[in-house]
Amino acid sequence: METSKDQMQKLKLAVLVSGSGTNLQSLIDAQKEGYFNSEIALVVSNKASAYGLTRAENSGIKAIVIESDKELLDTLLENEIDLIVLAGYLKVISPELINAYENKIINIHPSLLPEYGGHGMYGLHVHEKVFADKKDQTGATVHYVTAQVDEGPIIIQKTLRVDYDTIKSPEELQRAVLIIEHEILKEAIKIIESH
């Protein structure tokens, strides 16, 4: 049975980024299109140089740089954040934050977890490994964040069949998987809203 839009929760989201923020941009676009009910209330980066901060400011979203975990937790609570979205956030989340937001932190990962997850497996590193192993399929996963890196319950996964005749490098593989990331991250928010 379909859940109607007015039955969906409206969550206040904080999106955490460390880099260019293309996943953040896909969420900003989805919000503008009314794809989900929730609102991106805050964008946080651990790096002042992150272009994701500029994307947020360009869309009128509060954007701040925070390096300390305690300050991050205080800011999230002050802003009454319901759900934290890690979108290319390259800092390990502290146990205090995980406990305070249990089952309320999600992460996008560029592989079909549990494959190619864990410490050191992020961004291009994942695609280089998949490419070196000549896997015939890869994809992306949105999962809940727990104390064990990349081991939390999976919300949604989407598979990409890898054709090595057309995909000639890990960078090309990364671009192909990024398209999937953009699709499933906004879908994951919709799934969470309906629970």
Coordinates of N, CA and C in Angstrom, one line a residue:
M1 N 0.8 -1.2 0.0 CA 0.0 0.0 0.0 C 0.9 1.2 0.0
E2 N 0.6 2.2 -0.9 CA 1.4 3.4 -1.0 C 1.0 4.3 0.2
T3 N 2.0 4.9 0.8 CA 1.8 5.9 1.8 C 1.7 7.3 1.2
S4 N 0.6 8.0 1.5 CA 0.4 9.3 0.8 C 1.4 10.3 1.5
K5 N 1.6 11.4 0.7 CA 2.7 12.3 1.1 C 2.3 13.0 2.5
D6 N 1.0 13.2 2.8 CA 0.7 13.8 4.0 C 0.8 12.8 5.2
Q7 N 1.0 11.5 4.9 CA 1.2 10.6 6.0 C 2.7 10.4 6.3
M8 N 3.5 10.9 5.4 CA 5.0 10.8 5.6 C 5.5 11.8 6.6
Q9 N 6.5 11.3 7.4 CA 7.1 12.2 8.4 C 7.9 13.4 7.6
K10 N 7.9 14.5 8.3 CA 8.8 15.6 7.8 C 9.9 15.7 8.8
L11 N 11.1 15.4 8.3 CA 12.3 15.3 9.2 C 13.2 16.5 8.9
K12 N 13.9 17.0 9.9 CA 14.9 18.0 9.8 C 16.2 17.3 9.6
L13 N 16.8 17.5 8.4 CA 18.0 16.8 8.0 C 19.3 17.7 8.2
A14 N 20.3 17.1 8.7 CA 21.7 17.7 8.6 C 22.5 16.8 7.7
V15 N 23.0 17.4 6.7 CA 23.9 16.7 5.7 C 25.3 17.1 6.0
L16 N 26.2 16.0 6.2 CA 27.6 16.2 6.5 C 28.4 15.9 5.3
V17 N 29.3 16.8 4.9 CA 30.1 16.6 3.7 C 31.6 17.0 4.0
S18 N 32.5 16.4 3.2 CA 33.9 16.8 3.4 C 34.4 17.3 2.0
G19 N 33.7 17.1 1.0 CA 34.2 17.5 -0.3 C 33.3 18.3 -1.2
S20 N 33.2 17.9 -2.5 CA 32.5 18.7 -3.5 C 31.0 18.7 -3.2
G21 N 30.4 17.7 -2.6 CA 29.0 17.7 -2.3 C 28.0 17.4 -3.4
T22 N 28.4 16.5 -4.3 CA 27.4 16.2 -5.4 C 26.2 15.4 -4.9
N23 N 26.4 14.5 -3.9 CA 25.3 13.9 -3.2 C 24.4 14.9 -2.5
L24 N 25.0 15.9 -1.9 CA 24.2 16.9 -1.2 C 23.4 17.7 -2.3
Q25 N 24.0 18.0 -3.4 CA 23.3 18.7 -4.5 C 22.1 17.9 -5.0
S26 N 22.3 16.6 -5.1 CA 21.1 15.8 -5.5 C 20.0 15.8 -4.5
L27 N 20.3 15.9 -3.2 CA 19.3 16.1 -2.2 C 18.6 17.4 -2.2
I28 N 19.5 18.5 -2.4 CA 18.9 19.8 -2.6 C 17.9 19.9 -3.7
D29 N 18.3 19.3 -4.9 CA 17.4 19.2 -6.1 C 16.2 18.4 -5.8
A30 N 16.3 17.3 -5.1 CA 15.1 16.5 -4.7 C 14.2 17.2 -3.8
Q31 N 14.7 18.0 -2.9 CA 13.9 18.8 -2.0 C 13.1 19.8 -2.7
K32 N 13.8 20.5 -3.6 CA 13.2 21.6 -4.5 C 12.0 21.0 -5.3
E33 N 12.2 19.7 -5.8 CA 11.2 19.1 -6.6 C 10.1 18.5 -5.8
G34 N 10.2 18.5 -4.5 CA 9.2 17.9 -3.6 C 9.2 16.4 -3.6
Y35 N 10.4 15.8 -3.9 CA 10.6 14.4 -4.0 C 10.3 13.7 -2.6
F36 N 10.8 14.4 -1.5 CA 10.5 13.9 -0.2 C 10.0 15.1 0.6
N37 N 9.4 14.8 1.8 CA 8.8 15.7 2.7 C 9.8 16.5 3.5
S38 N 10.9 15.9 3.8 CA 11.9 16.4 4.8 C 12.6 17.7 4.2
E39 N 13.3 18.4 5.2 CA 13.9 19.6 4.9 C 15.4 19.6 5.3
I40 N 16.3 20.0 4.4 CA 17.7 20.1 4.8 C 17.9 21.4 5.6
A41 N 18.0 21.2 6.9 CA 18.1 22.4 7.8 C 19.5 22.9 8.0
L42 N 20.5 22.0 7.7 CA 21.8 22.3 8.1 C 22.8 21.5 7.2
V43 N 23.9 22.1 6.8 CA 25.0 21.4 6.1 C 26.2 21.7 7.0
V44 N 26.9 20.6 7.3 CA 28.1 20.7 8.1 C 29.3 20.1 7.4
S45 N 30.5 20.7 7.5 CA 31.7 20.1 6.9 C 32.8 20.2 8.0
N46 N 33.7 19.2 7.9 CA 34.9 19.3 8.8 C 36.0 20.0 8.1
K47 N 35.7 20.4 6.8 CA 36.7 21.1 6.0 C 36.2 22.4 5.5
A48 N 36.9 23.6 5.8 CA 36.4 24.9 5.3 C 36.4 25.0 3.8
S49 N 37.3 24.2 3.1 CA 37.4 24.2 1.7 C 36.4 23.4 0.9
A50 N 35.5 22.7 1.7 CA 34.5 21.8 1.0 C 33.5 22.6 0.2
Y51 N 33.4 22.3 -1.1 CA 32.5 23.0 -2.0 C 31.1 22.7 -1.6
G52 N 30.8 21.7 -0.9 CA 29.5 21.4 -0.4 C 28.9 22.5 0.4
L53 N 29.8 23.3 1.1 CA 29.3 24.4 1.9 C 28.8 25.5 1.0
T54 N 29.5 25.7 -0.2 CA 29.0 26.7 -1.1 C 27.7 26.3 -1.8
R55 N 27.6 25.0 -2.1 CA 26.3 24.5 -2.6 C 25.1 24.8 -1.7
A56 N 25.4 24.6 -0.4 CA 24.3 24.9 0.6 C 24.0 26.3 0.7
E57 N 25.0 27.2 0.8 CA 24.8 28.6 0.8 C 24.0 29.1 -0.4
N58 N 24.4 28.6 -1.6 CA 23.7 29.0 -2.8 C 22.2 28.7 -2.8
S59 N 21.9 27.7 -2.0 CA 20.4 27.3 -1.9 C 19.8 27.8 -0.6
G60 N 20.5 28.7 0.1 CA 19.9 29.3 1.3 C 19.8 28.4 2.5
I61 N 20.7 27.4 2.5 CA 20.7 26.5 3.6 C 21.9 26.9 4.5
K62 N 21.7 26.8 5.8 CA 22.7 27.2 6.8 C 23.9 26.2 6.7
A63 N 25.1 26.7 6.5 CA 26.3 25.9 6.3 C 27.4 26.3 7.3
I64 N 27.9 25.4 8.0 CA 29.0 25.7 9.0 C 30.1 24.6 8.9
V65 N 31.3 25.1 9.4 CA 32.4 24.2 9.5 C 32.6 23.9 11.0
I66 N 32.6 22.6 11.3 CA 32.8 22.1 12.7 C 33.8 21.0 12.7
E67 N 34.8 21.1 13.5 CA 35.8 20.1 13.6 C 35.7 19.2 14.8
S68 N 35.2 19.8 15.9 CA 35.1 19.0 17.1 C 33.8 18.2 17.2
D69 N 33.9 17.0 17.7 CA 32.7 16.1 17.8 C 31.7 16.7 18.8
K70 N 32.2 17.3 19.9 CA 31.3 17.8 20.9 C 30.5 19.0 20.3
E71 N 31.2 19.9 19.6 CA 30.5 21.0 19.0 C 29.5 20.5 18.0
L72 N 29.9 19.5 17.2 CA 29.0 18.9 16.2 C 27.7 18.5 16.9
L73 N 27.8 17.7 18.0 CA 26.7 17.1 18.6 C 25.8 18.3 19.2
D74 N 26.4 19.2 19.8 CA 25.7 20.4 20.4 C 24.9 21.1 19.3
T75 N 25.5 21.3 18.2 CA 24.9 22.1 17.0 C 23.7 21.3 16.5
L76 N 23.9 20.0 16.4 CA 22.8 19.1 15.9 C 21.6 19.2 16.8
L77 N 21.9 19.1 18.1 CA 20.8 19.2 19.1 C 20.1 20.5 19.1
E78 N 20.9 21.6 19.1 CA 20.4 23.0 19.0 C 19.5 23.2 17.8
N79 N 19.8 22.6 16.7 CA 19.0 22.8 15.5 C 17.9 21.7 15.4
E80 N 17.7 20.9 16.4 CA 16.6 19.9 16.5 C 16.6 19.0 15.3
I81 N 17.8 18.5 14.9 CA 18.0 17.6 13.8 C 17.4 16.3 14.1
D82 N 16.6 15.7 13.1 CA 16.0 14.4 13.3 C 16.9 13.3 12.6
L83 N 17.5 13.6 11.5 CA 18.3 12.6 10.8 C 19.5 13.2 10.2
I84 N 20.6 12.5 10.4 CA 22.0 13.0 9.9 C 22.3 12.1 8.7
V85 N 22.6 12.8 7.6 CA 23.0 12.2 6.4 C 24.4 12.4 6.1
L86 N 25.2 11.3 6.1 CA 26.6 11.4 5.7 C 26.8 11.2 4.2
A87 N 27.2 12.3 3.6 CA 27.2 12.3 2.1 C 28.7 12.7 1.7
G88 N 29.6 11.7 1.8 CA 31.0 12.0 1.5 C 31.6 12.7 2.7
Y89 N 31.3 12.3 3.9 CA 31.9 12.8 5.1 C 33.0 11.9 5.5
L90 N 34.2 12.4 5.4 CA 35.4 11.5 5.6 C 36.0 11.5 7.0
K91 N 35.1 11.7 8.0 CA 35.6 11.7 9.4 C 34.8 10.6 10.1
V92 N 35.4 9.8 10.9 CA 34.7 8.7 11.6 C 33.9 9.4 12.7
I93 N 32.6 9.0 12.7 CA 31.6 9.5 13.7 C 31.9 9.0 15.1
S94 N 31.9 9.9 16.1 CA 32.2 9.5 17.5 C 31.2 8.6 18.1
P95 N 31.5 7.7 19.0 CA 30.5 6.9 19.7 C 29.5 7.7 20.4
E96 N 29.8 8.9 20.9 CA 28.9 9.8 21.6 C 27.8 10.2 20.6
L97 N 28.2 10.6 19.4 CA 27.2 11.0 18.4 C 26.4 9.8 17.9
I98 N 27.0 8.7 17.8 CA 26.2 7.5 17.4 C 25.2 7.1 18.4
N99 N 25.6 7.2 19.7 CA 24.6 6.9 20.8 C 23.5 7.9 20.9
A100 N 23.8 9.2 20.7 CA 22.8 10.3 20.8 C 21.8 10.2 19.6
Y101 N 22.3 9.7 18.5 CA 21.4 9.6 17.3 C 21.3 8.2 16.8
E102 N 21.1 7.3 17.7 CA 21.0 5.9 17.3 C 19.9 5.6 16.3
N103 N 20.2 4.9 15.2 CA 19.3 4.7 14.1 C 18.8 6.0 13.4
K104 N 19.6 7.1 13.6 CA 19.2 8.3 13.0 C 20.3 8.9 12.2
I105 N 21.3 8.1 11.9 CA 22.4 8.5 11.0 C 22.5 7.5 9.9
I106 N 22.5 8.1 8.6 CA 22.7 7.2 7.5 C 23.9 7.6 6.7
N107 N 24.4 6.7 5.9 CA 25.6 6.9 5.1 C 25.4 6.4 3.7
I108 N 26.0 7.0 2.7 CA 26.0 6.5 1.4 C 27.4 5.9 1.1
H109 N 27.5 4.7 0.6 CA 28.8 4.0 0.4 C 28.8 3.5 -1.0
P110 N 29.9 3.8 -1.7 CA 30.0 3.4 -3.2 C 30.4 2.0 -3.5
S111 N 29.7 1.0 -2.8 CA 29.9 -0.4 -3.1 C 28.7 -1.1 -2.6
L112 N 28.6 -2.4 -3.0 CA 27.5 -3.2 -2.5 C 28.0 -3.9 -1.2
L113 N 27.8 -3.1 -0.1 CA 28.2 -3.7 1.2 C 27.5 -5.0 1.5
P114 N 28.2 -5.9 2.1 CA 29.5 -5.8 2.9 C 30.8 -5.8 2.1
E115 N 30.7 -6.0 0.8 CA 31.9 -5.9 -0.1 C 32.5 -4.5 -0.1
Y116 N 33.8 -4.4 0.0 CA 34.5 -3.2 -0.1 C 34.1 -2.1 0.9
G117 N 33.9 -2.6 2.1 CA 33.6 -1.6 3.2 C 34.7 -1.6 4.2
G118 N 34.5 -0.8 5.2 CA 35.5 -0.7 6.3 C 36.5 0.4 6.2
H119 N 37.5 0.4 7.1 CA 38.5 1.5 7.1 C 39.3 1.5 5.8
G120 N 39.5 2.8 5.3 CA 40.2 3.0 4.1 C 39.5 2.8 2.8
M121 N 38.2 2.3 3.0 CA 37.4 2.0 1.8 C 36.4 3.2 1.6
Y122 N 36.8 4.2 0.9 CA 36.0 5.3 0.6 C 36.4 5.9 -0.8
G123 N 35.4 6.6 -1.4 CA 35.7 7.3 -2.7 C 36.4 6.4 -3.7
L124 N 37.4 7.0 -4.4 CA 38.1 6.3 -5.5 C 38.7 5.0 -5.0
H125 N 39.2 4.9 -3.8 CA 39.8 3.7 -3.3 C 38.9 2.4 -3.5
V126 N 37.6 2.6 -3.3 CA 36.7 1.5 -3.5 C 36.7 1.1 -5.0
H127 N 36.5 2.1 -5.9 CA 36.4 1.8 -7.3 C 37.7 1.2 -7.8
E128 N 38.9 1.7 -7.3 CA 40.1 1.1 -7.8 C 40.2 -0.4 -7.4
K129 N 39.7 -0.7 -6.2 CA 39.7 -2.2 -5.8 C 38.7 -3.0 -6.7
V130 N 37.5 -2.5 -6.9 CA 36.5 -3.2 -7.7 C 37.1 -3.4 -9.1
F131 N 37.7 -2.3 -9.6 CA 38.3 -2.4 -11.0 C 39.4 -3.4 -11.1
A132 N 40.3 -3.4 -10.1 CA 41.5 -4.3 -10.0 C 41.0 -5.8 -9.9
D133 N 39.9 -6.0 -9.2 CA 39.3 -7.3 -9.0 C 38.4 -7.7 -10.2
K134 N 38.2 -6.8 -11.1 CA 37.4 -7.1 -12.3 C 36.0 -7.6 -11.9
K135 N 35.4 -7.0 -10.9 CA 34.1 -7.5 -10.5 C 33.1 -7.2 -11.7
D136 N 32.1 -8.1 -11.9 CA 31.2 -7.9 -13.0 C 30.0 -7.0 -12.5
Q137 N 29.9 -6.8 -11.2 CA 28.9 -5.9 -10.7 C 29.4 -5.2 -9.5
T138 N 28.9 -3.9 -9.3 CA 29.2 -3.1 -8.2 C 27.9 -2.3 -7.9
G139 N 28.0 -1.2 -7.2 CA 26.8 -0.4 -7.0 C 27.0 0.5 -5.8
A140 N 25.9 0.8 -5.1 CA 26.0 1.7 -4.0 C 25.0 1.3 -2.9
T141 N 25.3 1.7 -1.7 CA 24.5 1.2 -0.5 C 24.2 2.4 0.4
V142 N 23.0 2.5 0.9 CA 22.7 3.5 1.9 C 22.4 2.6 3.2
H143 N 23.1 2.9 4.3 CA 22.9 2.1 5.5 C 22.9 3.0 6.7
Y144 N 22.4 2.4 7.8 CA 22.5 3.1 9.1 C 23.9 3.0 9.6
V145 N 24.3 4.1 10.3 CA 25.7 4.1 10.9 C 25.7 3.5 12.3
T146 N 26.6 2.6 12.5 CA 26.8 2.0 13.8 C 28.3 2.2 14.2
A147 N 28.7 1.8 15.3 CA 30.1 1.9 15.8 C 31.0 1.1 14.8
Q148 N 30.5 0.1 14.2 CA 31.4 -0.7 13.2 C 31.3 0.0 11.9
V149 N 32.4 0.4 11.3 CA 32.4 1.2 10.1 C 31.8 0.3 8.9
D150 N 30.8 0.9 8.3 CA 30.1 0.3 7.1 C 29.4 -1.0 7.4
E151 N 29.1 -1.3 8.7 CA 28.4 -2.5 9.0 C 27.0 -2.4 9.5
G152 N 26.5 -1.2 9.5 CA 25.1 -1.0 10.0 C 24.0 -1.5 9.0
P153 N 22.8 -1.7 9.5 CA 21.7 -2.3 8.7 C 21.5 -1.5 7.4
I154 N 21.4 -2.3 6.3 CA 21.2 -1.7 5.0 C 19.8 -1.2 4.7
I155 N 19.6 0.0 4.2 CA 18.3 0.6 3.9 C 18.0 0.3 2.5
I156 N 18.9 0.5 1.6 CA 18.7 0.3 0.1 C 20.0 0.1 -0.6
Q157 N 20.0 -0.7 -1.6 CA 21.2 -1.0 -2.4 C 20.7 -1.0 -3.9
K158 N 21.6 -0.6 -4.8 CA 21.3 -0.7 -6.2 C 22.6 -1.2 -6.9
T159 N 22.4 -2.1 -7.8 CA 23.5 -2.7 -8.5 C 23.7 -2.1 -9.9
L160 N 25.0 -2.1 -10.2 CA 25.5 -1.7 -11.5 C 26.3 -2.8 -12.2
R161 N 25.8 -3.3 -13.3 CA 26.6 -4.3 -14.1 C 27.8 -3.6 -14.7
V162 N 29.0 -4.1 -14.5 CA 30.2 -3.4 -15.0 C 30.6 -4.0 -16.4
D163 N 30.6 -3.2 -17.4 CA 31.0 -3.6 -18.7 C 32.4 -2.9 -19.0
Y164 N 33.4 -3.8 -18.9 CA 34.8 -3.3 -19.0 C 35.1 -2.9 -20.5
D165 N 34.2 -3.1 -21.4 CA 34.4 -2.5 -22.7 C 34.1 -1.0 -22.8
T166 N 33.2 -0.6 -21.9 CA 32.8 0.8 -21.9 C 33.5 1.5 -20.7
I167 N 33.6 0.8 -19.6 CA 34.3 1.5 -18.4 C 35.7 1.1 -18.4
K168 N 36.6 2.1 -18.7 CA 38.0 1.8 -18.9 C 38.9 2.2 -17.7
S169 N 38.3 2.8 -16.7 CA 39.2 3.2 -15.5 C 38.3 3.3 -14.3
P170 N 39.0 3.3 -13.1 CA 38.3 3.4 -11.8 C 37.5 4.8 -11.8
E171 N 38.1 5.8 -12.4 CA 37.4 7.1 -12.4 C 36.1 7.0 -13.2
E172 N 36.1 6.3 -14.3 CA 34.8 6.1 -15.1 C 33.8 5.3 -14.3
L173 N 34.3 4.3 -13.5 CA 33.5 3.5 -12.7 C 32.9 4.4 -11.6
Q174 N 33.7 5.2 -11.0 CA 33.2 6.2 -10.0 C 32.1 7.0 -10.5
R175 N 32.2 7.6 -11.7 CA 31.2 8.4 -12.3 C 29.9 7.6 -12.5
A176 N 30.0 6.4 -12.9 CA 28.8 5.5 -13.1 C 28.1 5.2 -11.8
V177 N 28.9 4.9 -10.8 CA 28.3 4.6 -9.5 C 27.7 5.9 -8.8
L178 N 28.2 7.0 -9.1 CA 27.7 8.3 -8.5 C 26.3 8.5 -8.9
I179 N 26.0 8.2 -10.1 CA 24.6 8.3 -10.7 C 23.6 7.5 -9.8
I180 N 24.1 6.3 -9.4 CA 23.3 5.4 -8.5 C 23.2 6.0 -7.2
E181 N 24.3 6.5 -6.7 CA 24.3 7.2 -5.3 C 23.2 8.3 -5.2
H182 N 23.2 9.1 -6.3 CA 22.2 10.2 -6.3 C 20.8 9.7 -6.2
E183 N 20.5 8.6 -6.9 CA 19.2 8.0 -6.9 C 18.8 7.5 -5.6
I184 N 19.7 6.6 -5.0 CA 19.2 5.9 -3.8 C 19.3 6.7 -2.5
L185 N 20.1 7.8 -2.5 CA 20.2 8.5 -1.3 C 18.9 9.3 -1.0
K186 N 18.3 9.9 -2.1 CA 17.0 10.5 -1.9 C 15.9 9.5 -1.6
E187 N 16.0 8.3 -2.2 CA 15.1 7.3 -2.0 C 15.1 6.8 -0.6
A188 N 16.3 6.7 0.0 CA 16.4 6.2 1.4 C 15.7 7.2 2.3
I189 N 15.8 8.5 2.1 CA 15.1 9.5 2.9 C 13.6 9.3 2.8
K190 N 13.1 9.0 1.6 CA 11.7 8.7 1.5 C 11.3 7.4 2.2
I191 N 12.1 6.4 2.2 CA 11.8 5.2 2.9 C 11.8 5.5 4.4
I192 N 12.7 6.2 4.9 CA 12.7 6.5 6.4 C 11.5 7.4 6.8
E193 N 11.1 8.3 5.9 CA 9.9 9.1 6.2 C 8.7 8.3 6.4
S194 N 8.6 7.2 5.7 CA 7.4 6.3 5.7 C 7.3 5.4 6.9
H195 N 8.3 5.4 7.7 CA 8.3 4.5 8.9 C 7.9 5.2 10.1

